[in-house]
Short mmCIF file of C-alpha atoms and ligand atoms in Angstrom, two decimals:
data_model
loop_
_atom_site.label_atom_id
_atom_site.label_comp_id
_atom_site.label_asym_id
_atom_site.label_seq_id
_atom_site.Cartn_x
_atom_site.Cartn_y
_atom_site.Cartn_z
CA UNK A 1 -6.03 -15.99 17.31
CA UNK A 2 -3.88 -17.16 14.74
CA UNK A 3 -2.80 -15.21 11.21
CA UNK A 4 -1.43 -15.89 7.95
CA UNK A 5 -0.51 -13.28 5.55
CA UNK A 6 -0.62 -13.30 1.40
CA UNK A 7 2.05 -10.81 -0.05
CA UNK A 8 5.20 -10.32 1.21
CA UNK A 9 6.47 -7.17 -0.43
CA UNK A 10 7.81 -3.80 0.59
CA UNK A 11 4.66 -3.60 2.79
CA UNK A 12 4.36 -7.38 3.53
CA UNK A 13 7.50 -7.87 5.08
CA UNK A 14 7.39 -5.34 7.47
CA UNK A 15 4.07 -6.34 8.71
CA UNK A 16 4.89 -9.87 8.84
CA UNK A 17 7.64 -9.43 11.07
CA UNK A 18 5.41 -6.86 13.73
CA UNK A 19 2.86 -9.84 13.70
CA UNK A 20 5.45 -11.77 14.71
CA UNK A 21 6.38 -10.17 17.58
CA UNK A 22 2.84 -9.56 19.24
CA UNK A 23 2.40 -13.50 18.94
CA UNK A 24 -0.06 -13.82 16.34
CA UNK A 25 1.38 -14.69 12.35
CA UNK A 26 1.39 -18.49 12.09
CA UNK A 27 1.44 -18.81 8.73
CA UNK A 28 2.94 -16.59 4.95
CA UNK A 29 2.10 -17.03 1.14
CA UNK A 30 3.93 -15.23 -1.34
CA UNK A 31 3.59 -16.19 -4.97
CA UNK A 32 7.09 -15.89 -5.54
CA UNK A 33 7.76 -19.18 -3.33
CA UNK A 34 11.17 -18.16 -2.49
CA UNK A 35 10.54 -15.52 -0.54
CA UNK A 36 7.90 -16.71 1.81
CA UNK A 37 10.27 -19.76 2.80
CA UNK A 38 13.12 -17.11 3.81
CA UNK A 39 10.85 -15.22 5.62
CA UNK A 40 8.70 -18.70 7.58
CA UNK A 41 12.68 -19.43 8.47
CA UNK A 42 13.42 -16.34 10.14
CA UNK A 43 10.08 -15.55 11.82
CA UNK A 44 9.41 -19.64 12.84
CA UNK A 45 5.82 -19.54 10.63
CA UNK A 46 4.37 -22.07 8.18
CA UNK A 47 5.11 -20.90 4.54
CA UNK A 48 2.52 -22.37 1.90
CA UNK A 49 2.56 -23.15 -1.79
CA UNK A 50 -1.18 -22.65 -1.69
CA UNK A 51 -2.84 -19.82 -0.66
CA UNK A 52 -6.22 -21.96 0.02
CA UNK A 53 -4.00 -24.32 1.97
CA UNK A 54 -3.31 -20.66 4.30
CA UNK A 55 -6.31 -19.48 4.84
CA UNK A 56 -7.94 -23.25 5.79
CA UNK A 57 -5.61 -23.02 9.03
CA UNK A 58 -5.90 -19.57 10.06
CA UNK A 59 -8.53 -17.47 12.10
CA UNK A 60 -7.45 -14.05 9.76
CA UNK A 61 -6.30 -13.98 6.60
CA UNK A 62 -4.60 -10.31 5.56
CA UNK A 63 -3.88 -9.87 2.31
CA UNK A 64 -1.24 -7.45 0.96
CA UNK A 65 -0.72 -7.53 -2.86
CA UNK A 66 -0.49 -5.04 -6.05
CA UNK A 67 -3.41 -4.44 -7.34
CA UNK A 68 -7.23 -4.90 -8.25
CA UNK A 69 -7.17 -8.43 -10.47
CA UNK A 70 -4.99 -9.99 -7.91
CA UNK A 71 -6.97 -9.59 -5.03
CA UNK A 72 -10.00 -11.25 -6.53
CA UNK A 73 -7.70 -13.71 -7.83
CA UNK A 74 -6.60 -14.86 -4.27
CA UNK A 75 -10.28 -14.25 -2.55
CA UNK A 76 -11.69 -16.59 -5.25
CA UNK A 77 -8.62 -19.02 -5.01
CA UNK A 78 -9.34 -18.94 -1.11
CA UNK A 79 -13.14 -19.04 -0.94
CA UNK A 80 -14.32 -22.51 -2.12
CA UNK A 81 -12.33 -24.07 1.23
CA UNK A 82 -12.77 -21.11 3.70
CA UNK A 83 -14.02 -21.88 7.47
CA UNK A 84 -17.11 -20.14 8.22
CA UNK A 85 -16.27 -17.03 10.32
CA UNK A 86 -13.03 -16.34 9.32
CA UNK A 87 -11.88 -12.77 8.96
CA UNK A 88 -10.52 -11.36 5.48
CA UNK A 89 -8.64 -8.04 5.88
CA UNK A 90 -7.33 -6.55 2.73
CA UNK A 91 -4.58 -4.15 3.32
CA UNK A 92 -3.79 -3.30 -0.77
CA UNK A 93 -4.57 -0.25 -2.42
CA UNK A 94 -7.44 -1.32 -4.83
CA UNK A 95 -11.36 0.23 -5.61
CA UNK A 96 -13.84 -0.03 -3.41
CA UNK A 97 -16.01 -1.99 -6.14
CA UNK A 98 -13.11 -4.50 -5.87
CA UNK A 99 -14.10 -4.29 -2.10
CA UNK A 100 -17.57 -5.21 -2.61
CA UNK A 101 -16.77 -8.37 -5.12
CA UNK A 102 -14.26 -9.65 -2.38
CA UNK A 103 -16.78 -9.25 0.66
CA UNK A 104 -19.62 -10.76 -1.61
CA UNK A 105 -17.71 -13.82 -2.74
CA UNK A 106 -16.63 -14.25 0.82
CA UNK A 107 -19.89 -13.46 2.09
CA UNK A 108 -21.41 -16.87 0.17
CA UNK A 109 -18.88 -18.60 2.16
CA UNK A 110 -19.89 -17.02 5.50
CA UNK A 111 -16.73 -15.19 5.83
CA UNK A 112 -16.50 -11.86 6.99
CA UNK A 113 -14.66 -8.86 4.80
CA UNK A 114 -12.90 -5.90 5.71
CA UNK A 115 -10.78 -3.46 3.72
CA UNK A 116 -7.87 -2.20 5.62
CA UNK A 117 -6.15 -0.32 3.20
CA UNK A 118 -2.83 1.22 4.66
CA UNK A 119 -0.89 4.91 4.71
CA UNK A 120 2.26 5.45 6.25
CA UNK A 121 5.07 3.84 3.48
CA UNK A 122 7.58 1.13 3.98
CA UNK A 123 8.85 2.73 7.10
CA UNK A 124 5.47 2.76 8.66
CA UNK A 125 5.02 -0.85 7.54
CA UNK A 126 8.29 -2.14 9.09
CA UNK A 127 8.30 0.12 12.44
CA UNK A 128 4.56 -0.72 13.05
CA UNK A 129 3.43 3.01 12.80
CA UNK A 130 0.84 2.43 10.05
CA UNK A 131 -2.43 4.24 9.73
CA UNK A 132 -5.65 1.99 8.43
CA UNK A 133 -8.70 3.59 7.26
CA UNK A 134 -11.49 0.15 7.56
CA UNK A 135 -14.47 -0.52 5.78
CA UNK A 136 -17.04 -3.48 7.10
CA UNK A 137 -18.78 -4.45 10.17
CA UNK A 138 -17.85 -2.97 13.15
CA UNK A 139 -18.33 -6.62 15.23
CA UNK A 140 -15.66 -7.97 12.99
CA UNK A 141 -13.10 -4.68 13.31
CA UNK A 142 -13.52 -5.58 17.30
CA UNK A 143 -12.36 -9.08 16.67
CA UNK A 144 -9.54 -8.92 15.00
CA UNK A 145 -8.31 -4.85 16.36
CA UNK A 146 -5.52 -7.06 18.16
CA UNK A 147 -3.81 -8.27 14.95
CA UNK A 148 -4.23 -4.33 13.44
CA UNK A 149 -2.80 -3.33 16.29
CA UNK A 150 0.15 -5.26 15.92
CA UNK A 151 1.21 -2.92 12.20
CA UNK A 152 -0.72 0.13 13.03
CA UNK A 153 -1.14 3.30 15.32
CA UNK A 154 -4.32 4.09 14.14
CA UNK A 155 -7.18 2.65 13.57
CA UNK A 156 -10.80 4.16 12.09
CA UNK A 157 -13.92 2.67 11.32
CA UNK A 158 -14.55 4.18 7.73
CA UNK A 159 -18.15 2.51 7.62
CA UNK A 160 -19.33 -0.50 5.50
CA UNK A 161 -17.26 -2.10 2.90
CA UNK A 162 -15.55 -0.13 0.49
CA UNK A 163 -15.37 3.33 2.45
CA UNK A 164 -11.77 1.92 3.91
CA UNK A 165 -10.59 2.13 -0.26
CA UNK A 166 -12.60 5.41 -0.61
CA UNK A 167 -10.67 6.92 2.22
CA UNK A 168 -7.56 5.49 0.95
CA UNK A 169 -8.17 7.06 -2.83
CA UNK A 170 -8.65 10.58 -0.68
CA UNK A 171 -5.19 9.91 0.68
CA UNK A 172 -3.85 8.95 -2.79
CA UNK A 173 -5.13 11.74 -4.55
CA UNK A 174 -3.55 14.34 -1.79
CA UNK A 175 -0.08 12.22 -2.47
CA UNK A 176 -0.20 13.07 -6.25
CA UNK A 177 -0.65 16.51 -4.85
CA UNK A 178 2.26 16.92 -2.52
CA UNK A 179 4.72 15.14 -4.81
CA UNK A 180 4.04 17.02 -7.65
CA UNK A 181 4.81 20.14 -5.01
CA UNK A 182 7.89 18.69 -3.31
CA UNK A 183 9.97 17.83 -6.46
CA UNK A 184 9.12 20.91 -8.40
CA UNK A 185 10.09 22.88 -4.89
CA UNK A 186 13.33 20.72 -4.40
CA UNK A 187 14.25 21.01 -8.46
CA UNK A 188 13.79 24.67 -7.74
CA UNK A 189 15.85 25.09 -5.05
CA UNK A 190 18.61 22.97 -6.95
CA UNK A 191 18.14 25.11 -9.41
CA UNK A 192 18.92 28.32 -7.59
CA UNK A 193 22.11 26.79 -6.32
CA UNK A 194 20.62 25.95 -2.21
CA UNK A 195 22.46 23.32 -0.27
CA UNK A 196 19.42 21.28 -0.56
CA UNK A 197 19.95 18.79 3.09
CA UNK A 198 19.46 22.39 5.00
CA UNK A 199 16.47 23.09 2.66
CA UNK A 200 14.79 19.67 3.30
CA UNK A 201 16.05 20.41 7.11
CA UNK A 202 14.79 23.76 7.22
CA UNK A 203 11.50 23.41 5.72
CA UNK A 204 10.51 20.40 6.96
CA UNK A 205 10.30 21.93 10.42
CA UNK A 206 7.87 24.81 9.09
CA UNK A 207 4.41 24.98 7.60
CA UNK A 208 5.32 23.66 5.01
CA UNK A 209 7.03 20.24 6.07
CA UNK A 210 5.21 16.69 5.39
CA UNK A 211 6.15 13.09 5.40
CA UNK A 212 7.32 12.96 1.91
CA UNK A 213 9.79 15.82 2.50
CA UNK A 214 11.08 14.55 5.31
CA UNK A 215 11.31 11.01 4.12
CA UNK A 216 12.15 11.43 0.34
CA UNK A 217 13.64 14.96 0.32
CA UNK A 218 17.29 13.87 0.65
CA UNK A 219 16.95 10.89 -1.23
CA UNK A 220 15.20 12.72 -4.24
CA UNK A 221 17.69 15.61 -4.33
CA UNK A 222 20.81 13.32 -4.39
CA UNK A 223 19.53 11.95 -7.23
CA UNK A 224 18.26 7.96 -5.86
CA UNK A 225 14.96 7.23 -6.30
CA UNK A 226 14.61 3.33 -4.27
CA UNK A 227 11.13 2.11 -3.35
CA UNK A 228 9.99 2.83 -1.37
CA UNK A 229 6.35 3.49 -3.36
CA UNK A 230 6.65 2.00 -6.68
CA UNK A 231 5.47 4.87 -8.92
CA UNK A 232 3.53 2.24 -11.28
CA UNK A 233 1.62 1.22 -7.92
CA UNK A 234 0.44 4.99 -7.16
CA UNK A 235 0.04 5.06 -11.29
CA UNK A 236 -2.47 2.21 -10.79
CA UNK A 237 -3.83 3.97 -7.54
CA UNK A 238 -4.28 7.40 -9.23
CA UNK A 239 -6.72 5.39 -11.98
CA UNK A 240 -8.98 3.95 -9.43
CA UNK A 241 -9.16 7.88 -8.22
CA UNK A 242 -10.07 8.96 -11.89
CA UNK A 243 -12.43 6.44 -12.46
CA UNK A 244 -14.60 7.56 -8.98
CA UNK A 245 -13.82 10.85 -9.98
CA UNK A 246 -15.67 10.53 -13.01
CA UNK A 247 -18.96 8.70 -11.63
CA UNK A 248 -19.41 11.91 -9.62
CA UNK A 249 -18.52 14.01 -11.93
CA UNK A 250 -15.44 15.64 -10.23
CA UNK A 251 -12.44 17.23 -11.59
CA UNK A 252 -8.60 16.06 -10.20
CA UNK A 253 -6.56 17.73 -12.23
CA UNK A 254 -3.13 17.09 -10.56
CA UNK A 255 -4.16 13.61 -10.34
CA UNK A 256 -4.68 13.51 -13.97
CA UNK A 257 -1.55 15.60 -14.63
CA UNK A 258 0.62 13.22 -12.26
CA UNK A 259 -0.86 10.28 -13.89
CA UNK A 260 0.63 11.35 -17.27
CA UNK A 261 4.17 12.09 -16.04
CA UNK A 262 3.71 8.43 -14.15
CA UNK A 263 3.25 7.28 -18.10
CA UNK A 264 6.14 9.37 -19.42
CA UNK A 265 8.61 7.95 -16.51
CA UNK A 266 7.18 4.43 -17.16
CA UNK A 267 7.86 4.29 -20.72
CA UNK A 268 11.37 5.47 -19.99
CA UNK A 269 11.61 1.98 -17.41
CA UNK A 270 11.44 3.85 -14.34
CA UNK A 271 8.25 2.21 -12.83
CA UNK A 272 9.53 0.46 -10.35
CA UNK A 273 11.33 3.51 -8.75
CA UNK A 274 10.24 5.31 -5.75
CA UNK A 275 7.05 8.29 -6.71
CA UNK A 276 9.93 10.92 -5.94
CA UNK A 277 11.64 9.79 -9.07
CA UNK A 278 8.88 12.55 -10.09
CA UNK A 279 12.13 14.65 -9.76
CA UNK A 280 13.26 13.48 -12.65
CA UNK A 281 10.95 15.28 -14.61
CA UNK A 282 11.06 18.12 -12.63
CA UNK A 283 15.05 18.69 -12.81
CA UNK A 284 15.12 18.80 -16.19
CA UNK A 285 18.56 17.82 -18.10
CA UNK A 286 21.19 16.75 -15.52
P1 NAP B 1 5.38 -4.82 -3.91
O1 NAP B 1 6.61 -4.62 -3.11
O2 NAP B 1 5.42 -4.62 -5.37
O3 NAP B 1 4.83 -6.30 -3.58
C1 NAP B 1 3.69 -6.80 -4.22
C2 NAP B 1 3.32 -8.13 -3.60
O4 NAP B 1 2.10 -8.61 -4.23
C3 NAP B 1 4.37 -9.21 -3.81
O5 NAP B 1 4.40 -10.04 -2.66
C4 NAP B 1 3.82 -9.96 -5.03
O6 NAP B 1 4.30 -11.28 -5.14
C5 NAP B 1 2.34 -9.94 -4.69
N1 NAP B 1 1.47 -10.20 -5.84
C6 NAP B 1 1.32 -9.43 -6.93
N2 NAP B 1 0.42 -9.99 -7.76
C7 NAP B 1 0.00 -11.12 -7.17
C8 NAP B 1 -0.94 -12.11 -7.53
N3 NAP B 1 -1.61 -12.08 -8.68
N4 NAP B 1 -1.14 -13.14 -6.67
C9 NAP B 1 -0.45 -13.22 -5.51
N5 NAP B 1 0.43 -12.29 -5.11
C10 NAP B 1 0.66 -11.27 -5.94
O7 NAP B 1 4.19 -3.89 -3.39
P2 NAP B 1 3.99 -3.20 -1.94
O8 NAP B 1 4.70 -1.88 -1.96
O9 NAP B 1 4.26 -4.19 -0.86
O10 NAP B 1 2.43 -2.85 -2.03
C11 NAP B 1 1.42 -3.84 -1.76
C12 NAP B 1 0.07 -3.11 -1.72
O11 NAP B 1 0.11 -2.12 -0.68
C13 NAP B 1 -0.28 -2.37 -3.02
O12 NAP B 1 -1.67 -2.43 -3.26
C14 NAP B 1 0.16 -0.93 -2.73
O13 NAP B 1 -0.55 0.01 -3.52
C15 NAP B 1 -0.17 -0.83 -1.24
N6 NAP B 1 0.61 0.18 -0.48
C16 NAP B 1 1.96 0.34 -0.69
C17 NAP B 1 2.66 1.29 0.06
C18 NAP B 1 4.15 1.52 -0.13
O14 NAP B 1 4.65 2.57 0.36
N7 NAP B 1 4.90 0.60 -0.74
C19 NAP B 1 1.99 2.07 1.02
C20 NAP B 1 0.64 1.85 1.22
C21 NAP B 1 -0.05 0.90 0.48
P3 NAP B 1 5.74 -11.58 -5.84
O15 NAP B 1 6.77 -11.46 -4.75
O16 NAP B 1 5.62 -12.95 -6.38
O17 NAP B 1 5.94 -10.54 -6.92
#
């Protein structure tokens, strides 16, 4: 089976290079043309200009880009010359409506759709420990289980399309959550004077601990804030979550309150920093 991926990011490259090594990437697209020919040197793939060109000599094309426009871009870019039977899996963060335009355009084609969105961060992308909450037929989540295998530890069947990017918007709205409680804990703690690498050590192995401690903690609390989770991705994230929110007429308040700090910290230039440059705000004047 072979694969090509579209989107060689924080997430991408990680991904790519775990394909590699279970035998099955044979081809990359990035948009920024650069990057895809550094990475088709080091890994021995095809890179493309074109991502039609891609996903014409692939079995599975995953896709792994920003946001909501951009995914339909490439799905309609790649439709018109499709084979009949390939396998789309979309690993972004976008809605599920977005879900059901991309499997519906595809479908016309006779290609088959599945949203794979992703949890786990950049070190789950690069060290193959992802988690991937699918949406879509179950016959074509048999097919192609040996290429999520290859970037994930986990794998579960969501139901039909969009319930991967429903899942995913649970897990983004319970980030928003612990974030806001980490760096108000950590800015706290600073605060009271603490040695904060025995806090993050201490409390990380109690009831309290969580990935985002453990993996941002230090970082946060020294003051660097590198993605990373670029804060204007979980931004865009956190609006998908209002706007389902809001067709079922359910309140997220610390969504809605981390979406406005995500605003204040973007207008100050800091959206391309890590979500624990939350801290920021938190730690008040330095
Ligand atoms: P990133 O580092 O910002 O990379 C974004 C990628 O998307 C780049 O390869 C970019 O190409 C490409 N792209 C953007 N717009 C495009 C378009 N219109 N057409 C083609 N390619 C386009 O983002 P990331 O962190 O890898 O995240 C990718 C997706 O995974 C997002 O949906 C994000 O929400 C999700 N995610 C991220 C994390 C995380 O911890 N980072 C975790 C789980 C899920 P260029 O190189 O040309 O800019």
């Amino acid at each position: 089976m072979k694969a090509g991926l579209i989107g060689l990011g924080a997430m991408g490259l990680g991904m790519a290079r775990n394909l590699t090594k279970a035998g099955l990437l044979s081809a990359v697209y990035n948009r920024t043309e650069s990057k895809a020919r550094d990475l088709a040197d080091e890994l021995k793939v095809n890179a493309y200009t074109d991502p039609a060109e891609l996903a014409q000599a692939v079995d599975v094309v995953l896709i792994c880009i920003s946001a909501d426009q951009d995914v339909l871009s490439v799905v309609t870019a790649i439709a018109p010359s499709i084979k009949p039977g390939t396998i789309v899996i979309d690993m972004s963060t976008v809605s599920s409506d977005t879900a059901l335009q991309a499997a519906a355009i595809l479908a016309e084609r006779q290609a088959e759709f599945l949203d794979a969105p992703v949890s786990g961060g950049v070190e789950g992308a690069k060290n193959g420990t992802l988690v991937t909450m699918v949406g879509g037929e179950a016959d074509a989540l048999t097919r192609v289980r040996p290429v999520l295998d290859a970037m994930t530890k986990r794998i579960v069947h969501m139901g039909p399309v969009g319930m991967g990017q429903a899942t995913k918007a649970v897990n983004q709205i319970m980030c928003a959550g612990i974030s806001q409680a980490v760096t108000e804990a950590l800015a706290f703690g600073r605060a009271q004077g603490l040695p904060m690498d025995k806090v993050v050590d201490v409390i990380s192995g109690g009831a309290s601990g969580n990935w985002f401690l453990e993996h941002r903690g230090l970082t946060m609390a020294q003051g660097t804030f590198a993605p990373g989770f670029k804060l204007a991705l979980h931004h865009k994230d956190l609006k998908i979550c209002q706007h389902m929110a809001e067709q079922t007429g359910l309140a997220i308040p610390l969504s809605d309150k981390t979406v406005k700090d995500y605003e204040q910290l973007m207008a100050q230039g800091f959206g391309d920093e890590d979500i624990s440059a939350l801290y920021r705000l938190k730690r008040g004047r330095e």
